[in-house]
């Protein structure tokens, strides 16, 4: 993975995303229809993001794997949202 030490200009820091993930409140809904996991993350500001993961065969359902996949989806969504926010701030400052 690329170190962010070499980045120039504005960027979204990995530590910022990690902090958002660590300080979020999570609700897990597992075994929905016997094969689906849903994780809802409520960020410090009250915004919510949802991740979902399911398996084809309910015999293969694994709660921990489902939660891990959901949280990775939530993290990826945070990257997009924080990138958009930063770009918007830069455009409004004329950068």
mmCIF file of C-alpha atoms in Angstrom:
data_model
loop_
_atom_site.group_PDB
_atom_site.id
_atom_site.type_symbol
_atom_site.label_atom_id
_atom_site.label_comp_id
_atom_site.label_asym_id
_atom_site.label_seq_id
_atom_site.Cartn_x
_atom_site.Cartn_y
_atom_site.Cartn_z
ATOM 1 C CA UNK A 1 0.000 0.000 0.000
ATOM 2 C CA UNK A 2 1.235 3.499 -0.826
ATOM 3 C CA UNK A 3 2.413 5.669 2.032
ATOM 4 C CA UNK A 4 0.511 8.934 2.330
ATOM 5 C CA UNK A 5 3.719 10.702 3.400
ATOM 6 C CA UNK A 6 4.577 11.373 -0.259
ATOM 7 C CA UNK A 7 1.182 12.860 -1.205
ATOM 8 C CA UNK A 8 1.090 16.515 -2.171
ATOM 9 C CA UNK A 9 -1.805 18.931 -1.757
ATOM 10 C CA UNK A 10 -5.121 18.025 -0.185
ATOM 11 C CA UNK A 11 -6.078 14.404 0.367
ATOM 12 C CA UNK A 12 -8.239 12.288 2.638
ATOM 13 C CA UNK A 13 -6.023 10.699 5.286
ATOM 14 C CA UNK A 14 -6.249 7.015 6.192
ATOM 15 C CA UNK A 15 -6.177 8.024 9.861
ATOM 16 C CA UNK A 16 -9.265 10.181 9.331
ATOM 17 C CA UNK A 17 -11.199 7.271 7.808
ATOM 18 C CA UNK A 18 -9.976 4.976 10.602
ATOM 19 C CA UNK A 19 -11.163 7.508 13.197
ATOM 20 C CA UNK A 20 -14.596 7.708 11.569
ATOM 21 C CA UNK A 21 -14.844 3.912 11.610
ATOM 22 C CA UNK A 22 -13.671 3.635 15.225
ATOM 23 C CA UNK A 23 -16.030 6.284 16.566
ATOM 24 C CA UNK A 24 -19.102 5.070 14.676
ATOM 25 C CA UNK A 25 -21.911 3.231 16.431
ATOM 26 C CA UNK A 26 -22.815 -0.063 14.749
ATOM 27 C CA UNK A 27 -25.988 -2.129 14.653
ATOM 28 C CA UNK A 28 -25.775 -5.625 13.205
ATOM 29 C CA UNK A 29 -28.729 -7.509 11.785
ATOM 30 C CA UNK A 30 -27.695 -11.092 11.181
ATOM 31 C CA UNK A 31 -29.249 -14.139 9.609
ATOM 32 C CA UNK A 32 -31.825 -12.014 7.779
ATOM 33 C CA UNK A 33 -33.697 -14.596 5.697
ATOM 34 C CA UNK A 34 -31.163 -17.086 7.130
ATOM 35 C CA UNK A 35 -28.331 -15.850 4.882
ATOM 36 C CA UNK A 36 -27.897 -12.086 4.985
ATOM 37 C CA UNK A 37 -25.948 -9.743 7.272
ATOM 38 C CA UNK A 38 -26.728 -6.025 7.405
ATOM 39 C CA UNK A 39 -24.575 -3.538 9.306
ATOM 40 C CA UNK A 40 -25.657 0.040 9.901
ATOM 41 C CA UNK A 41 -22.998 2.549 10.938
ATOM 42 C CA UNK A 42 -24.081 5.765 12.629
ATOM 43 C CA UNK A 43 -21.309 8.345 12.418
ATOM 44 C CA UNK A 44 -20.593 10.950 15.108
ATOM 45 C CA UNK A 45 -22.599 13.533 13.147
ATOM 46 C CA UNK A 46 -25.636 11.228 12.951
ATOM 47 C CA UNK A 47 -25.209 10.251 9.264
ATOM 48 C CA UNK A 48 -25.824 6.560 8.596
ATOM 49 C CA UNK A 49 -24.240 4.179 6.112
ATOM 50 C CA UNK A 50 -25.420 0.629 5.407
ATOM 51 C CA UNK A 51 -23.416 -2.398 4.290
ATOM 52 C CA UNK A 52 -24.865 -5.779 3.384
ATOM 53 C CA UNK A 53 -23.492 -9.214 2.698
ATOM 54 C CA UNK A 54 -25.196 -12.455 1.840
ATOM 55 C CA UNK A 55 -24.422 -15.982 0.782
ATOM 56 C CA UNK A 56 -26.159 -18.144 -1.790
ATOM 57 C CA UNK A 57 -26.485 -21.186 0.450
ATOM 58 C CA UNK A 58 -27.648 -20.504 4.004
ATOM 59 C CA UNK A 59 -25.496 -23.418 5.216
ATOM 60 C CA UNK A 60 -22.468 -21.271 4.375
ATOM 61 C CA UNK A 61 -23.623 -18.286 6.432
ATOM 62 C CA UNK A 62 -20.880 -16.868 8.660
ATOM 63 C CA UNK A 63 -21.737 -13.875 10.851
ATOM 64 C CA UNK A 64 -18.133 -12.695 11.343
ATOM 65 C CA UNK A 65 -17.342 -12.782 7.624
ATOM 66 C CA UNK A 66 -20.594 -10.960 6.901
ATOM 67 C CA UNK A 67 -19.779 -8.196 9.389
ATOM 68 C CA UNK A 68 -16.249 -7.859 7.998
ATOM 69 C CA UNK A 69 -17.568 -7.474 4.429
ATOM 70 C CA UNK A 70 -20.208 -4.958 5.548
ATOM 71 C CA UNK A 71 -17.666 -2.836 7.405
ATOM 72 C CA UNK A 72 -15.372 -2.854 4.372
ATOM 73 C CA UNK A 73 -18.287 -1.578 2.263
ATOM 74 C CA UNK A 74 -18.954 1.137 4.840
ATOM 75 C CA UNK A 75 -15.281 2.133 4.822
ATOM 76 C CA UNK A 76 -15.270 2.324 1.015
ATOM 77 C CA UNK A 77 -18.365 4.538 1.110
ATOM 78 C CA UNK A 78 -16.642 6.807 3.638
ATOM 79 C CA UNK A 79 -13.703 7.228 1.261
ATOM 80 C CA UNK A 80 -16.086 8.362 -1.480
ATOM 81 C CA UNK A 81 -18.050 10.696 0.779
ATOM 82 C CA UNK A 82 -14.976 12.276 2.357
ATOM 83 C CA UNK A 83 -13.355 12.653 -1.069
ATOM 84 C CA UNK A 84 -16.448 14.415 -2.341
ATOM 85 C CA UNK A 85 -16.504 16.698 0.708
ATOM 86 C CA UNK A 86 -12.847 17.616 0.254
ATOM 87 C CA UNK A 87 -13.302 18.281 -3.472
ATOM 88 C CA UNK A 88 -16.314 20.468 -2.730
ATOM 89 C CA UNK A 89 -14.385 22.460 -0.122
ATOM 90 C CA UNK A 90 -11.478 22.920 -2.543
ATOM 91 C CA UNK A 91 -13.774 24.123 -5.327
ATOM 92 C CA UNK A 92 -15.483 26.609 -3.027
ATOM 93 C CA UNK A 93 -12.075 28.034 -2.056
ATOM 94 C CA UNK A 94 -11.086 28.344 -5.696
ATOM 95 C CA UNK A 95 -8.305 25.726 -5.562
#
